[in-house]
mmCIF file of C-alpha atoms in Angstrom:
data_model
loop_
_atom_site.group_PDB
_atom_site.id
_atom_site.type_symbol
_atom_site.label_atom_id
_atom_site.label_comp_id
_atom_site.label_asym_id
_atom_site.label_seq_id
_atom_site.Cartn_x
_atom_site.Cartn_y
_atom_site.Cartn_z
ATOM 1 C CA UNK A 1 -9.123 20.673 -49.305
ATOM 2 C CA UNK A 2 -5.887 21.571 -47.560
ATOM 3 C CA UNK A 3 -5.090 19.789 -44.319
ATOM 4 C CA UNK A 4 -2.580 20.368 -41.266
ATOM 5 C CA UNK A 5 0.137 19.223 -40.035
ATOM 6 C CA UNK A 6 0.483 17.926 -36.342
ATOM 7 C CA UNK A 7 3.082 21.175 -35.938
ATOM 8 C CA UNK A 8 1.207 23.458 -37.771
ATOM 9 C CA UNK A 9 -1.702 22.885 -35.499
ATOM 10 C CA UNK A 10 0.472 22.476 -32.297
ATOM 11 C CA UNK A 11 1.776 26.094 -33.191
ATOM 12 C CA UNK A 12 -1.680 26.985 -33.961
ATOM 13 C CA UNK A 13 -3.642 25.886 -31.097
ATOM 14 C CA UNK A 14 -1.126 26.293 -28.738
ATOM 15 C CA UNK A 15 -1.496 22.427 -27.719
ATOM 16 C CA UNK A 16 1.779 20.386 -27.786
ATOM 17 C CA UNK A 17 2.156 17.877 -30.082
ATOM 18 C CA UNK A 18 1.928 14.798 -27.291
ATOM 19 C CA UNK A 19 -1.322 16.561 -26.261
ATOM 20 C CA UNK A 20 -3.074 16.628 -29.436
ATOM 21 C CA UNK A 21 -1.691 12.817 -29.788
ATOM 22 C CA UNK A 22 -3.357 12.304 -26.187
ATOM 23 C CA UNK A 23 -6.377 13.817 -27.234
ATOM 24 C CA UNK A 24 -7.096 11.695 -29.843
ATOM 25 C CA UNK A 25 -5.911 8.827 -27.740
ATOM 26 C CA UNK A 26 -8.477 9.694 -25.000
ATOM 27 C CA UNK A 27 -10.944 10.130 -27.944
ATOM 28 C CA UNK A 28 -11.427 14.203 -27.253
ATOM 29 C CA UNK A 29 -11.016 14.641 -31.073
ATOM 30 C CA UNK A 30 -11.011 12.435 -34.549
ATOM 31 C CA UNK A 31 -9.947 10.124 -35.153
ATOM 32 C CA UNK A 32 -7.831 12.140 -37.321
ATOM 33 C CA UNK A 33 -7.484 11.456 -41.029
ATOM 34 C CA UNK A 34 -3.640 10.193 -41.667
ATOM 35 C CA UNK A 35 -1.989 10.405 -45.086
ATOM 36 C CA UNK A 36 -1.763 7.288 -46.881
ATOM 37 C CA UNK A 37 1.688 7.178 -47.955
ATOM 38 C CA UNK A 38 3.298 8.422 -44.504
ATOM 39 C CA UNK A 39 0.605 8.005 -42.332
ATOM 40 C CA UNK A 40 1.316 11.438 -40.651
ATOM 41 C CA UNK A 41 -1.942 12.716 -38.813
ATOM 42 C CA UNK A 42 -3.585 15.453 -41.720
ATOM 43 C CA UNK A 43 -5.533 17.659 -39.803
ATOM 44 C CA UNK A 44 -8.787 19.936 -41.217
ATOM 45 C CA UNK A 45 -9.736 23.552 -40.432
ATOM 46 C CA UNK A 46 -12.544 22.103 -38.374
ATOM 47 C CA UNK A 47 -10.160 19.893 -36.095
ATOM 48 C CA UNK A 48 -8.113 22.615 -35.382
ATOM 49 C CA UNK A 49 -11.031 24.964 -34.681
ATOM 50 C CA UNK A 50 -12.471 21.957 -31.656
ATOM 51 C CA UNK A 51 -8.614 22.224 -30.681
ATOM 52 C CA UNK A 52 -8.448 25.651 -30.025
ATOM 53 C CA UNK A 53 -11.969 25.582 -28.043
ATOM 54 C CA UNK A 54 -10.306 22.375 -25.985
ATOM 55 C CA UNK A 55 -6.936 24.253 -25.560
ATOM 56 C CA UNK A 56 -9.016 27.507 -23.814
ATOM 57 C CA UNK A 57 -11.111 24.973 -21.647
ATOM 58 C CA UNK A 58 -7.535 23.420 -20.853
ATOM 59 C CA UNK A 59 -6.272 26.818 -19.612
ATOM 60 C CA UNK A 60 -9.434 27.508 -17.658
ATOM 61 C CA UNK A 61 -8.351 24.286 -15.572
ATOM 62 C CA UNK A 62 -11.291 22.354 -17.017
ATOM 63 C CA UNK A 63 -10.739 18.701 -16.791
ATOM 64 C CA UNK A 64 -10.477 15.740 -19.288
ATOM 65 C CA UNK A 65 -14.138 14.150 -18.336
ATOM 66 C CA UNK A 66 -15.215 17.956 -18.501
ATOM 67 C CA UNK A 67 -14.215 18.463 -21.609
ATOM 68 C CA UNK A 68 -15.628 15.178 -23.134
ATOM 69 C CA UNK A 69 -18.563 16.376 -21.489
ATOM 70 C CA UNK A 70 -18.245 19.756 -23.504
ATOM 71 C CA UNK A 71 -17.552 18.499 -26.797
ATOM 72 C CA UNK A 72 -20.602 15.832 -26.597
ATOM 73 C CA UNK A 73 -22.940 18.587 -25.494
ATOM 74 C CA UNK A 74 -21.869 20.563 -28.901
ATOM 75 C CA UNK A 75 -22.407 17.665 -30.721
ATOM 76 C CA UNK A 76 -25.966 17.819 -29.549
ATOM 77 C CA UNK A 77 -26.101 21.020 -29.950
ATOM 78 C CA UNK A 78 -29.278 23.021 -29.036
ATOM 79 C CA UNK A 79 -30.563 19.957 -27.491
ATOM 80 C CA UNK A 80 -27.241 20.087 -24.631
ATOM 81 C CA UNK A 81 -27.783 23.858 -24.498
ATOM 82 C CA UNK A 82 -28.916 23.610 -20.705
ATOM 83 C CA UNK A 83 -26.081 21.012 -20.016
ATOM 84 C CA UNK A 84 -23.639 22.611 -21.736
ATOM 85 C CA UNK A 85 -24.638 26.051 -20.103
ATOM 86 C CA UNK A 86 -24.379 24.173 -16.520
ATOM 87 C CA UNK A 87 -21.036 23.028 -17.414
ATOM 88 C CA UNK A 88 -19.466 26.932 -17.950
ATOM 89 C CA UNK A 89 -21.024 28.069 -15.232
ATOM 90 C CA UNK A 90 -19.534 25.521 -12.708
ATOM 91 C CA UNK A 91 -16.267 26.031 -13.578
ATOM 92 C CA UNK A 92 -17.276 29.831 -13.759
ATOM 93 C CA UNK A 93 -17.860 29.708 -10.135
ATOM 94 C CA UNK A 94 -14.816 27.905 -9.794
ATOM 95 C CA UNK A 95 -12.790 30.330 -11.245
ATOM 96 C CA UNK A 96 -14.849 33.088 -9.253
ATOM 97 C CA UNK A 97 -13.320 31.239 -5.758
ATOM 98 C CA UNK A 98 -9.954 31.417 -6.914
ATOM 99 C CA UNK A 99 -9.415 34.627 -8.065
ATOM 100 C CA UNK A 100 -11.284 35.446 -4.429
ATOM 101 C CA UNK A 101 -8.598 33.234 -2.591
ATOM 102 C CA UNK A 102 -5.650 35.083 -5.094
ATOM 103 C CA UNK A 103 -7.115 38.350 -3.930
ATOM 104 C CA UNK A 104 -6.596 37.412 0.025
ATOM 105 C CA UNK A 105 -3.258 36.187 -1.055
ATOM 106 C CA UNK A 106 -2.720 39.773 -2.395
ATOM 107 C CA UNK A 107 -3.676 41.728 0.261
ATOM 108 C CA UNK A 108 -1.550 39.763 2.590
ATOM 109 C CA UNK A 109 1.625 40.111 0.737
ATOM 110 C CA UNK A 110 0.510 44.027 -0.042
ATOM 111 C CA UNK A 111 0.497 44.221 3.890
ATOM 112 C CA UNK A 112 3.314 42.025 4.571
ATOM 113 C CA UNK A 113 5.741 44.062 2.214
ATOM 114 C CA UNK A 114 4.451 47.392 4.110
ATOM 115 C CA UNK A 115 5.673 45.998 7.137
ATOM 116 C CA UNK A 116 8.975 45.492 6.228
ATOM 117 C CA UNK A 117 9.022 48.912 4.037
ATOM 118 C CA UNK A 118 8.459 50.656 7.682
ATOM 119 C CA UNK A 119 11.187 48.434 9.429
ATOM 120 C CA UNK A 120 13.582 49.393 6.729
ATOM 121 C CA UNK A 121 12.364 52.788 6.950
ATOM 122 C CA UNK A 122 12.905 52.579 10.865
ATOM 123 C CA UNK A 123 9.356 53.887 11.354
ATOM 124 C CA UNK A 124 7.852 52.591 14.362
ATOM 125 C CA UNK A 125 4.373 53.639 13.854
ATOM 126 C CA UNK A 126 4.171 52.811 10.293
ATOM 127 C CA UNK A 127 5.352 49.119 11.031
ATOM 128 C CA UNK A 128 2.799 48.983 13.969
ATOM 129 C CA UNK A 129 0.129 50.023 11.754
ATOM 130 C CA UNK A 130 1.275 47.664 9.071
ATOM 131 C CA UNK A 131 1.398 44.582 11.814
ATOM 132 C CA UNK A 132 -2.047 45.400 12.753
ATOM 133 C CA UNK A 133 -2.944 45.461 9.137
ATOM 134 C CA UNK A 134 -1.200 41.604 8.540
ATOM 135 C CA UNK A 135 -3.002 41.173 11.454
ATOM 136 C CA UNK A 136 -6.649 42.123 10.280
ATOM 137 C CA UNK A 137 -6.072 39.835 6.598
ATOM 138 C CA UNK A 138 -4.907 36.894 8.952
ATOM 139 C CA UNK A 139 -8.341 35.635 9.405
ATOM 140 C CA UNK A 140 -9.049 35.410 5.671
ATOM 141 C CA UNK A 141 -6.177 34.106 4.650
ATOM 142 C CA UNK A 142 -6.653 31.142 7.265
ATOM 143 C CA UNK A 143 -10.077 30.828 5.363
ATOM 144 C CA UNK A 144 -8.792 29.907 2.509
ATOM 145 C CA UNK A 145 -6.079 27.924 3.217
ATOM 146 C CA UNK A 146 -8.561 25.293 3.906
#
């Protein structure tokens, strides 16, 4: 059985090395199998595959407690299916609201950058349309900010 080094599955994953120490650490993964001569972490196929699921939950913004949660419910398998289904869809929604509050964030600098496209342009009407426009996004944007 070949194993892994802690770079090869840094590079692999995409996790840094401290983070796949910290993982272990926080008990997210292994304990994981060191060599006996220079006790250098030896990682399997099957490590690296619960590090790559942990490094996309990671860039989703999922938490630490989150993700224990996660990898206990796939220990359990069909039994957490319900949990672990719960668990994706929260952050899901999460996700949802933010790319809702980026798109307000959008529209405001769409409109804000049309307003000063007219003023350079020196057209008058064009920047009082855009103003009105900044205007009408205002509202949203305040929602969000909260």
């Amino acid at each position: 059985m070949s194993t892994l080094t802690i770079q090869d599955v840094a590079r692999r994953s995409g996790l840094s090395e401290p983070t796949l120490r910290y993982y272990e650490e926080v008990g997210l993964i292994g304990p994981i199998e060191r060599d006996p001569s220079s006790r250098h972490r030896r990682y399997r196929e099957e490590d690296l595959d619960t590090l790559q699921a942990l490094a996309c939950l990671r860039a989703m913004g999922v938490g630490i407690e989150d993700m224990r949660t996660y990898q206990a419910n796939r220990k359990r398998g069909r039994a957490a299916a319900g949990e672990q289904r719960d668990l994706l869809h929260r952050h899901a929604e999460r996700i949802e609201a933010e790319i809702a509050t980026l798109q307000v964030h959008l529209e405001y600098l769409r409109r804000k950058a049309m307003l000063w496209d007219a003023r350079e342009r020196g057209d008058a009407t064009a920047e009082a349309m855009a103003f009105q426009r900044v205007q009408d996004v205002l509202p949203q944007l305040e929602g969000v900010m909260r």
